[in-house]
Amino acid sequence: MTAMTDAGEALHPPCSGPSVWRGGDLADREEWILRFSSRRLAEIDSALREARRRDLTLLKLTAADFPIPTLAGELRRIAQVLEHGRGFALVKGLRVEQLGGPAASTVFWGLGQYLGRPVPQNADGHILGHVRDTGRTLTDPATRGYQTRAALPFHTDGADLLALLCLRTPRAGGRTSLVSSAAVHNAVLDLRPDLAKRLYRTYYFDRRQEHPPEEPPYADAPLAARPGGALSMRYNRCYLESAQRFPQVPRLEPADLELFDLMDEVAGSPEFRLDIDLEAGDLLLLNTHTIMHARSEFEDHDQPELKRHLLRLWLALPHRPRSDGARDGVTPRDVIRPRNAASQAETNPRRLPT
């Protein structure tokens, strides 16, 4: 039994446009970096006061409850860059230490409402995620990378957009790296066209025990798809390989491992990757269809109150073509799913992590 099904052997054309970039060309430029001005920070403070006045739980807070009339226009422009441009942006200067954890969470959630619809990040239905070391390791099949301090090779997440707000940095390490999925796609096409054909075949991903009991413990999807003509990349080598523990999953072939090796080599090369040392108050936004991200291993502080901590949102774009299996987050275990996806956002109960 082969490891994937063929979706056609014809070579797809190379990707073009602003989503194709190389880190070496962007490292010394700053057009991808924005900074909150004092005026924008004042607008955020005003929106936070309004949100508190309305006394809503976080999950009920909408963009209308977090009014940022001027900044909203800037977020719309950022959204265009995420969807139709280079696919990522770094916004600096949010005063997270001054805000404190709960207020920073409210601000993060409020800003996210202007970019997309938050979706569950795990089978417990958590919508606002916490990226921090819990002492677990990836040898545990129920553990995911964000719960560890281990190095995380280049991968994509399970939503259309990923938003990360850095609250605290580690003692050492934890560097974030980005790479253009379109540039990696084109490099594979150029270097090994025989392997490039496999990008569009179906593979199987481990769901890390985060699936409803009536569904299989793995998901199937191609690594690359072109819904609506735009590239959508889905890649996580750790989950591709750990899915092999299930006897129902077809075996990976030597050529598949060659493909993964080549993708990892290209993505990790200084020419292609862009390294970012996130600082407290940095807001990183990226399109998971066109950007892969990685993280180096980190050494954390001894004091709990100083340990590395990022807030995370997975955001869905309702208008995004869903022919690649969608990026609608993780299906919660304990909910009854509606008959149609359109009603899912209104009927799924979702809880914040504790």
mmCIF file of C-alpha atoms in Angstrom:
data_model
loop_
_atom_site.group_PDB
_atom_site.id
_atom_site.type_symbol
_atom_site.label_atom_id
_atom_site.label_comp_id
_atom_site.label_asym_id
_atom_site.label_seq_id
_atom_site.Cartn_x
_atom_site.Cartn_y
_atom_site.Cartn_z
ATOM 1 C CA MET A 1 0.000 0.000 0.000
ATOM 2 C CA THR A 2 1.486 3.356 -0.998
ATOM 3 C CA ALA A 3 1.764 6.316 1.328
ATOM 4 C CA MET A 4 -0.378 8.634 -0.682
ATOM 5 C CA THR A 5 -2.954 8.800 -3.414
ATOM 6 C CA ASP A 6 -2.213 10.492 -6.693
ATOM 7 C CA ALA A 7 -3.927 13.766 -7.469
ATOM 8 C CA GLY A 8 -2.435 13.829 -10.938
ATOM 9 C CA GLU A 9 1.181 13.596 -12.012
ATOM 10 C CA ALA A 10 1.360 16.771 -14.065
ATOM 11 C CA LEU A 11 3.789 19.322 -12.656
ATOM 12 C CA HIS A 12 2.160 22.413 -11.222
ATOM 13 C CA PRO A 13 3.615 25.753 -12.318
ATOM 14 C CA PRO A 14 5.867 27.698 -9.952
ATOM 15 C CA CYS A 15 4.270 30.171 -7.580
ATOM 16 C CA SER A 16 4.682 33.860 -8.312
ATOM 17 C CA GLY A 17 3.925 37.189 -6.697
ATOM 18 C CA PRO A 18 4.792 38.796 -3.352
ATOM 19 C CA SER A 19 4.248 35.569 -1.381
ATOM 20 C CA VAL A 20 7.495 34.294 -2.946
ATOM 21 C CA TRP A 21 10.325 35.822 -0.931
ATOM 22 C CA ARG A 22 13.653 34.849 0.579
ATOM 23 C CA GLY A 23 14.713 35.665 4.100
ATOM 24 C CA GLY A 24 18.126 36.826 3.002
ATOM 25 C CA ASP A 25 16.447 39.620 1.040
ATOM 26 C CA LEU A 26 14.273 40.784 3.963
ATOM 27 C CA ALA A 27 16.550 40.463 6.986
ATOM 28 C CA ASP A 28 17.952 43.999 6.725
ATOM 29 C CA ARG A 29 14.699 45.625 5.638
ATOM 30 C CA GLU A 30 11.843 46.789 7.821
ATOM 31 C CA GLU A 31 8.801 47.040 5.589
ATOM 32 C CA TRP A 32 7.433 43.948 7.351
ATOM 33 C CA ILE A 33 7.773 45.609 10.788
ATOM 34 C CA LEU A 34 5.179 48.038 12.165
ATOM 35 C CA ARG A 35 5.283 49.857 15.491
ATOM 36 C CA PHE A 36 2.397 50.935 17.656
ATOM 37 C CA SER A 37 2.588 54.718 17.955
ATOM 38 C CA SER A 38 1.570 56.498 21.160
ATOM 39 C CA ARG A 39 -1.645 57.502 19.392
ATOM 40 C CA ARG A 40 -2.459 53.894 18.507
ATOM 41 C CA LEU A 41 -1.639 52.742 22.033
ATOM 42 C CA ALA A 42 -3.997 55.391 23.398
ATOM 43 C CA GLU A 43 -6.711 54.081 21.078
ATOM 44 C CA ILE A 44 -6.102 50.548 22.366
ATOM 45 C CA ASP A 45 -6.331 51.784 25.967
ATOM 46 C CA SER A 46 -9.644 53.456 25.131
ATOM 47 C CA ALA A 47 -10.960 50.260 23.533
ATOM 48 C CA LEU A 48 -9.894 48.270 26.592
ATOM 49 C CA ARG A 49 -11.823 50.636 28.869
ATOM 50 C CA GLU A 50 -14.892 50.265 26.654
ATOM 51 C CA ALA A 51 -14.606 46.471 26.700
ATOM 52 C CA ARG A 52 -14.406 46.525 30.492
ATOM 53 C CA ARG A 53 -17.398 48.854 30.686
ATOM 54 C CA ARG A 54 -19.486 46.381 28.699
ATOM 55 C CA ASP A 55 -18.481 43.642 31.153
ATOM 56 C CA LEU A 56 -18.544 40.807 28.608
ATOM 57 C CA THR A 57 -16.768 37.488 28.864
ATOM 58 C CA LEU A 58 -13.844 37.265 26.484
ATOM 59 C CA LEU A 59 -15.558 34.827 24.121
ATOM 60 C CA LYS A 60 -18.494 37.200 23.714
ATOM 61 C CA LEU A 61 -16.286 40.174 22.938
ATOM 62 C CA THR A 62 -16.575 41.249 19.292
ATOM 63 C CA ALA A 63 -14.904 43.932 17.222
ATOM 64 C CA ALA A 64 -17.870 46.203 17.977
ATOM 65 C CA ASP A 65 -17.076 45.869 21.687
ATOM 66 C CA PHE A 66 -13.433 46.817 21.111
ATOM 67 C CA PRO A 67 -13.670 50.024 19.034
ATOM 68 C CA ILE A 68 -10.409 51.096 17.392
ATOM 69 C CA PRO A 69 -11.625 53.249 14.465
ATOM 70 C CA THR A 70 -8.213 54.382 13.213
ATOM 71 C CA LEU A 71 -6.246 51.240 14.009
ATOM 72 C CA ALA A 72 -8.975 49.131 12.388
ATOM 73 C CA GLY A 73 -8.002 50.573 9.016
ATOM 74 C CA GLU A 74 -4.371 49.664 9.603
ATOM 75 C CA LEU A 75 -5.370 46.124 10.571
ATOM 76 C CA ARG A 76 -7.337 45.856 7.333
ATOM 77 C CA ARG A 77 -4.209 46.827 5.422
ATOM 78 C CA ILE A 78 -2.218 44.237 7.360
ATOM 79 C CA ALA A 79 -4.879 41.659 6.502
ATOM 80 C CA GLN A 80 -4.338 42.408 2.820
ATOM 81 C CA VAL A 81 -0.599 41.830 3.254
ATOM 82 C CA LEU A 82 -1.289 38.547 5.039
ATOM 83 C CA GLU A 83 -3.670 37.264 2.375
ATOM 84 C CA HIS A 84 -2.294 38.753 -0.817
ATOM 85 C CA GLY A 85 1.218 39.951 0.007
ATOM 86 C CA ARG A 86 4.269 38.487 1.728
ATOM 87 C CA GLY A 87 2.016 36.644 4.197
ATOM 88 C CA PHE A 88 3.330 37.943 7.521
ATOM 89 C CA ALA A 89 3.795 41.061 9.622
ATOM 90 C CA LEU A 90 5.432 41.913 12.931
ATOM 91 C CA VAL A 91 3.811 44.625 15.043
ATOM 92 C CA LYS A 92 5.936 45.914 17.922
ATOM 93 C CA GLY A 93 5.351 48.009 21.002
ATOM 94 C CA LEU A 94 2.289 46.667 22.811
ATOM 95 C CA ARG A 95 2.808 47.467 26.501
ATOM 96 C CA VAL A 96 2.200 43.978 27.857
ATOM 97 C CA GLU A 97 4.051 44.503 31.137
ATOM 98 C CA GLN A 98 2.015 47.604 31.880
ATOM 99 C CA LEU A 99 -1.219 45.891 30.860
ATOM 100 C CA GLY A 100 -0.723 42.664 32.802
ATOM 101 C CA GLY A 101 -1.843 39.214 31.679
ATOM 102 C CA PRO A 102 -5.676 39.526 31.746
ATOM 103 C CA ALA A 103 -5.733 42.936 30.045
ATOM 104 C CA ALA A 104 -3.149 41.819 27.474
ATOM 105 C CA SER A 105 -5.381 38.833 26.690
ATOM 106 C CA THR A 106 -8.362 41.129 26.164
ATOM 107 C CA VAL A 107 -6.374 43.434 23.881
ATOM 108 C CA PHE A 108 -4.998 40.477 21.917
ATOM 109 C CA TRP A 109 -8.478 39.010 21.521
ATOM 110 C CA GLY A 110 -9.932 42.375 20.537
ATOM 111 C CA LEU A 111 -7.307 42.967 17.847
ATOM 112 C CA GLY A 112 -7.814 39.436 16.552
ATOM 113 C CA GLN A 113 -11.517 40.114 15.994
ATOM 114 C CA TYR A 114 -10.536 42.490 13.187
ATOM 115 C CA LEU A 115 -8.523 39.816 11.372
ATOM 116 C CA GLY A 116 -10.566 36.618 11.494
ATOM 117 C CA ARG A 117 -12.757 34.231 13.487
ATOM 118 C CA PRO A 118 -11.012 32.465 16.388
ATOM 119 C CA VAL A 119 -11.208 28.664 16.181
ATOM 120 C CA PRO A 120 -10.372 25.913 18.718
ATOM 121 C CA GLN A 121 -6.709 25.048 19.132
ATOM 122 C CA ASN A 122 -7.165 21.728 20.908
ATOM 123 C CA ALA A 123 -9.755 19.061 21.595
ATOM 124 C CA ASP A 124 -10.774 20.773 24.835
ATOM 125 C CA GLY A 125 -12.111 23.640 22.739
ATOM 126 C CA HIS A 126 -9.642 26.254 23.976
ATOM 127 C CA ILE A 127 -9.771 29.360 21.809
ATOM 128 C CA LEU A 128 -7.092 31.500 23.439
ATOM 129 C CA GLY A 129 -3.919 29.436 23.596
ATOM 130 C CA HIS A 130 -0.873 29.653 25.844
ATOM 131 C CA VAL A 131 2.482 28.749 24.310
ATOM 132 C CA ARG A 132 4.804 27.751 27.144
ATOM 133 C CA ASP A 133 6.856 24.827 28.383
ATOM 134 C CA THR A 134 4.775 22.426 30.475
ATOM 135 C CA GLY A 135 7.606 19.959 31.024
ATOM 136 C CA ARG A 136 6.241 17.523 28.452
ATOM 137 C CA THR A 137 8.101 16.043 25.475
ATOM 138 C CA LEU A 138 7.101 15.080 21.958
ATOM 139 C CA THR A 139 7.815 11.420 22.723
ATOM 140 C CA ASP A 140 4.394 11.495 24.390
ATOM 141 C CA PRO A 141 1.914 10.952 21.512
ATOM 142 C CA ALA A 142 -0.598 13.260 23.208
ATOM 143 C CA THR A 143 1.833 16.192 23.423
ATOM 144 C CA ARG A 144 2.037 19.015 20.911
ATOM 145 C CA GLY A 145 5.020 21.203 20.186
ATOM 146 C CA TYR A 146 3.760 24.384 21.829
ATOM 147 C CA GLN A 147 3.688 22.565 25.189
ATOM 148 C CA THR A 148 7.442 21.877 25.125
ATOM 149 C CA ARG A 149 10.739 23.758 25.007
ATOM 150 C CA ALA A 150 12.036 21.553 22.205
ATOM 151 C CA ALA A 151 13.140 22.826 18.825
ATOM 152 C CA LEU A 152 10.207 22.794 16.404
ATOM 153 C CA PRO A 153 11.184 22.344 12.742
ATOM 154 C CA PHE A 154 9.343 24.246 10.021
ATOM 155 C CA HIS A 155 5.637 23.484 10.024
ATOM 156 C CA THR A 156 2.197 24.988 9.502
ATOM 157 C CA ASP A 157 -0.637 25.381 12.015
ATOM 158 C CA GLY A 158 -4.281 24.347 11.783
ATOM 159 C CA ALA A 159 -5.917 27.672 10.918
ATOM 160 C CA ASP A 160 -5.820 30.249 8.137
ATOM 161 C CA LEU A 161 -3.991 32.830 10.238
ATOM 162 C CA LEU A 162 -1.697 32.467 13.243
ATOM 163 C CA ALA A 163 -1.338 35.307 15.755
ATOM 164 C CA LEU A 164 1.266 35.231 18.532
ATOM 165 C CA LEU A 165 1.641 37.850 21.251
ATOM 166 C CA CYS A 166 4.887 37.633 23.205
ATOM 167 C CA LEU A 167 4.387 38.284 26.927
ATOM 168 C CA ARG A 168 7.758 37.043 28.188
ATOM 169 C CA THR A 169 10.951 35.766 26.593
ATOM 170 C CA PRO A 170 13.111 32.805 27.721
ATOM 171 C CA ARG A 171 16.548 33.001 29.282
ATOM 172 C CA ALA A 172 18.131 31.810 26.034
ATOM 173 C CA GLY A 173 17.038 30.439 22.674
ATOM 174 C CA GLY A 174 13.469 30.280 21.423
ATOM 175 C CA ARG A 175 14.239 32.091 18.172
ATOM 176 C CA THR A 176 11.360 32.167 15.686
ATOM 177 C CA SER A 177 12.043 31.556 11.996
ATOM 178 C CA LEU A 178 9.730 32.083 9.033
ATOM 179 C CA VAL A 179 9.976 30.847 5.473
ATOM 180 C CA SER A 180 7.894 31.414 2.367
ATOM 181 C CA SER A 181 6.082 28.162 1.564
ATOM 182 C CA ALA A 182 5.826 29.357 -2.031
ATOM 183 C CA ALA A 183 9.605 29.811 -2.220
ATOM 184 C CA VAL A 184 10.147 26.316 -0.782
ATOM 185 C CA HIS A 185 7.615 24.937 -3.283
ATOM 186 C CA ASN A 186 9.463 26.586 -6.162
ATOM 187 C CA ALA A 187 12.849 25.363 -4.920
ATOM 188 C CA VAL A 188 11.613 21.763 -4.807
ATOM 189 C CA LEU A 189 10.162 22.195 -8.284
ATOM 190 C CA ASP A 190 13.477 23.526 -9.561
ATOM 191 C CA LEU A 191 15.821 21.115 -7.767
ATOM 192 C CA ARG A 192 13.802 17.897 -7.877
ATOM 193 C CA PRO A 193 10.794 18.023 -10.201
ATOM 194 C CA ASP A 194 10.324 14.294 -9.632
ATOM 195 C CA LEU A 195 9.742 14.956 -5.929
ATOM 196 C CA ALA A 196 7.674 18.095 -6.576
ATOM 197 C CA LYS A 197 4.903 15.905 -7.963
ATOM 198 C CA ARG A 198 4.532 14.347 -4.524
ATOM 199 C CA LEU A 199 3.683 17.692 -2.939
ATOM 200 C CA TYR A 200 0.168 17.371 -4.335
ATOM 201 C CA ARG A 201 -0.469 13.806 -3.209
ATOM 202 C CA THR A 202 -2.417 12.907 -0.073
ATOM 203 C CA TYR A 203 -0.502 12.235 3.142
ATOM 204 C CA TYR A 204 -1.579 11.332 6.654
ATOM 205 C CA PHE A 205 -1.048 13.492 9.748
ATOM 206 C CA ASP A 206 -1.179 12.345 13.381
ATOM 207 C CA ARG A 207 -3.921 14.167 15.295
ATOM 208 C CA ARG A 208 -2.021 13.654 18.575
ATOM 209 C CA GLN A 209 -5.050 12.145 20.327
ATOM 210 C CA GLU A 210 -7.018 15.358 19.781
ATOM 211 C CA HIS A 211 -9.977 14.005 17.858
ATOM 212 C CA PRO A 212 -13.586 13.059 18.593
ATOM 213 C CA PRO A 213 -13.988 9.357 19.431
ATOM 214 C CA GLU A 214 -15.978 8.670 16.276
ATOM 215 C CA GLU A 215 -13.222 10.018 14.013
ATOM 216 C CA PRO A 216 -9.874 8.436 13.039
ATOM 217 C CA PRO A 217 -6.740 9.495 14.973
ATOM 218 C CA TYR A 218 -5.172 10.827 11.788
ATOM 219 C CA ALA A 219 -6.138 13.324 9.085
ATOM 220 C CA ASP A 220 -5.392 13.199 5.390
ATOM 221 C CA ALA A 221 -4.418 16.122 3.179
ATOM 222 C CA PRO A 222 -1.936 16.988 0.443
ATOM 223 C CA LEU A 223 1.147 18.952 1.395
ATOM 224 C CA ALA A 224 0.319 21.512 -1.284
ATOM 225 C CA ALA A 225 -2.950 22.555 -2.871
ATOM 226 C CA ARG A 226 -4.089 25.423 -5.083
ATOM 227 C CA PRO A 227 -7.629 26.243 -3.907
ATOM 228 C CA GLY A 228 -8.790 29.193 -5.985
ATOM 229 C CA GLY A 229 -5.371 29.246 -7.629
ATOM 230 C CA ALA A 230 -3.443 30.359 -4.526
ATOM 231 C CA LEU A 231 -0.962 28.037 -2.834
ATOM 232 C CA SER A 232 -1.957 26.380 0.418
ATOM 233 C CA MET A 233 0.814 24.426 2.154
ATOM 234 C CA ARG A 234 0.237 21.984 5.016
ATOM 235 C CA TYR A 235 3.369 20.480 6.532
ATOM 236 C CA ASN A 236 4.453 19.049 9.862
ATOM 237 C CA ARG A 237 7.069 16.334 9.530
ATOM 238 C CA CYS A 238 6.737 15.285 13.165
ATOM 239 C CA TYR A 239 3.044 14.513 12.689
ATOM 240 C CA LEU A 240 3.578 12.943 9.272
ATOM 241 C CA GLU A 241 6.074 10.496 10.741
ATOM 242 C CA SER A 242 4.258 9.821 14.016
ATOM 243 C CA ALA A 243 1.118 8.936 12.020
ATOM 244 C CA GLN A 244 3.041 5.869 10.893
ATOM 245 C CA ARG A 245 2.281 4.301 14.290
ATOM 246 C CA PHE A 246 -1.244 3.614 13.062
ATOM 247 C CA PRO A 247 -1.457 0.370 11.059
ATOM 248 C CA GLN A 248 -4.272 1.789 8.910
ATOM 249 C CA VAL A 249 -2.036 4.568 7.602
ATOM 250 C CA PRO A 250 -0.164 3.783 4.358
ATOM 251 C CA ARG A 251 3.605 3.539 4.707
ATOM 252 C CA LEU A 252 5.838 6.429 3.731
ATOM 253 C CA GLU A 253 8.104 5.627 0.821
ATOM 254 C CA PRO A 254 11.827 6.470 0.549
ATOM 255 C CA ALA A 255 10.960 9.198 -1.967
ATOM 256 C CA ASP A 256 8.617 10.790 0.578
ATOM 257 C CA LEU A 257 11.452 11.036 3.088
ATOM 258 C CA GLU A 258 13.649 12.512 0.358
ATOM 259 C CA LEU A 259 10.980 15.147 -0.223
ATOM 260 C CA PHE A 260 10.734 15.958 3.488
ATOM 261 C CA ASP A 261 14.534 16.173 3.738
ATOM 262 C CA LEU A 262 14.684 18.574 0.811
ATOM 263 C CA MET A 263 11.885 20.767 2.173
ATOM 264 C CA ASP A 264 13.587 20.926 5.569
ATOM 265 C CA GLU A 265 16.963 21.707 4.005
ATOM 266 C CA VAL A 266 15.603 24.517 1.845
ATOM 267 C CA ALA A 267 13.418 25.996 4.598
ATOM 268 C CA GLY A 268 16.256 25.967 7.109
ATOM 269 C CA SER A 269 18.884 27.510 4.861
ATOM 270 C CA PRO A 270 20.005 31.102 5.641
ATOM 271 C CA GLU A 271 19.101 32.090 2.097
ATOM 272 C CA PHE A 272 15.440 31.194 2.558
ATOM 273 C CA ARG A 273 14.583 31.589 6.239
ATOM 274 C CA LEU A 274 13.987 34.811 8.158
ATOM 275 C CA ASP A 275 14.992 34.725 11.843
ATOM 276 C CA ILE A 276 13.114 36.808 14.409
ATOM 277 C CA ASP A 277 13.920 37.205 18.098
ATOM 278 C CA LEU A 278 10.535 38.066 19.540
ATOM 279 C CA GLU A 279 10.470 40.617 22.352
ATOM 280 C CA ALA A 280 7.813 41.264 24.968
ATOM 281 C CA GLY A 281 5.018 43.228 23.297
ATOM 282 C CA ASP A 282 5.661 41.833 19.808
ATOM 283 C CA LEU A 283 2.619 40.693 17.835
ATOM 284 C CA LEU A 284 3.497 38.259 15.041
ATOM 285 C CA LEU A 285 0.861 37.615 12.375
ATOM 286 C CA LEU A 286 1.181 35.101 9.573
ATOM 287 C CA ASN A 287 -0.804 33.308 6.905
ATOM 288 C CA THR A 288 -0.341 29.588 7.541
ATOM 289 C CA HIS A 289 -1.162 28.736 3.926
ATOM 290 C CA THR A 290 1.857 30.614 2.603
ATOM 291 C CA ILE A 291 4.229 30.760 5.594
ATOM 292 C CA MET A 292 5.898 27.961 7.543
ATOM 293 C CA HIS A 293 7.403 28.745 10.932
ATOM 294 C CA ALA A 294 9.939 27.142 13.245
ATOM 295 C CA ARG A 295 11.322 27.665 16.724
ATOM 296 C CA SER A 296 14.708 26.850 18.214
ATOM 297 C CA GLU A 297 15.016 25.020 21.522
ATOM 298 C CA PHE A 298 15.041 27.338 24.515
ATOM 299 C CA GLU A 299 16.336 27.472 28.072
ATOM 300 C CA ASP A 300 13.815 28.988 30.442
ATOM 301 C CA HIS A 301 14.084 30.992 33.630
ATOM 302 C CA ASP A 302 13.865 29.275 37.005
ATOM 303 C CA GLN A 303 11.260 31.686 38.365
ATOM 304 C CA PRO A 304 7.729 30.807 37.157
ATOM 305 C CA GLU A 305 6.790 34.469 36.750
ATOM 306 C CA LEU A 306 9.650 34.990 34.291
ATOM 307 C CA LYS A 307 9.190 31.927 32.092
ATOM 308 C CA ARG A 308 8.628 32.243 28.343
ATOM 309 C CA HIS A 309 4.957 32.846 27.598
ATOM 310 C CA LEU A 310 3.171 33.655 24.351
ATOM 311 C CA LEU A 311 -0.542 34.013 23.710
ATOM 312 C CA ARG A 312 -1.833 32.382 20.549
ATOM 313 C CA LEU A 313 -4.898 32.748 18.356
ATOM 314 C CA TRP A 314 -5.863 30.580 15.421
ATOM 315 C CA LEU A 315 -8.042 32.609 13.070
ATOM 316 C CA ALA A 316 -10.243 31.351 10.246
ATOM 317 C CA LEU A 317 -11.079 33.417 7.171
ATOM 318 C CA PRO A 318 -14.693 32.675 6.160
ATOM 319 C CA HIS A 319 -14.091 33.518 2.494
ATOM 320 C CA ARG A 320 -11.012 31.282 2.148
ATOM 321 C CA PRO A 321 -11.535 28.369 -0.296
ATOM 322 C CA ARG A 322 -11.992 25.153 1.671
ATOM 323 C CA SER A 323 -11.015 22.602 -0.986
ATOM 324 C CA ASP A 324 -7.846 21.618 0.893
ATOM 325 C CA GLY A 325 -9.735 20.313 3.917
ATOM 326 C CA ALA A 326 -10.053 23.736 5.561
ATOM 327 C CA ARG A 327 -8.132 25.255 8.410
ATOM 328 C CA ASP A 328 -10.883 25.372 11.012
ATOM 329 C CA GLY A 329 -8.865 24.435 14.061
ATOM 330 C CA VAL A 330 -9.299 21.307 16.174
ATOM 331 C CA THR A 331 -12.747 19.742 16.547
ATOM 332 C CA PRO A 332 -13.619 19.721 20.267
ATOM 333 C CA ARG A 333 -14.276 16.241 21.669
ATOM 334 C CA ASP A 334 -17.362 17.021 23.711
ATOM 335 C CA VAL A 335 -19.569 18.987 21.335
ATOM 336 C CA ILE A 336 -22.219 17.931 18.884
ATOM 337 C CA ARG A 337 -21.194 19.285 15.533
ATOM 338 C CA PRO A 338 -23.870 21.089 13.509
ATOM 339 C CA ARG A 339 -25.168 19.831 10.191
ATOM 340 C CA ASN A 340 -23.398 22.567 8.279
ATOM 341 C CA ALA A 341 -20.112 24.337 8.828
ATOM 342 C CA ALA A 342 -21.710 27.779 8.568
ATOM 343 C CA SER A 343 -23.527 27.303 11.872
ATOM 344 C CA GLN A 344 -20.549 25.842 13.709
ATOM 345 C CA ALA A 345 -19.282 29.131 15.097
ATOM 346 C CA GLU A 346 -22.646 29.879 16.683
ATOM 347 C CA THR A 347 -23.403 26.451 18.133
ATOM 348 C CA ASN A 348 -20.055 25.172 19.432
ATOM 349 C CA PRO A 349 -19.524 25.983 23.110
ATOM 350 C CA ARG A 350 -15.938 27.077 23.624
ATOM 351 C CA ARG A 351 -14.068 27.513 26.875
ATOM 352 C CA LEU A 352 -10.994 29.498 27.738
ATOM 353 C CA PRO A 353 -8.015 27.565 29.089
ATOM 354 C CA THR A 354 -7.431 27.750 32.813
#
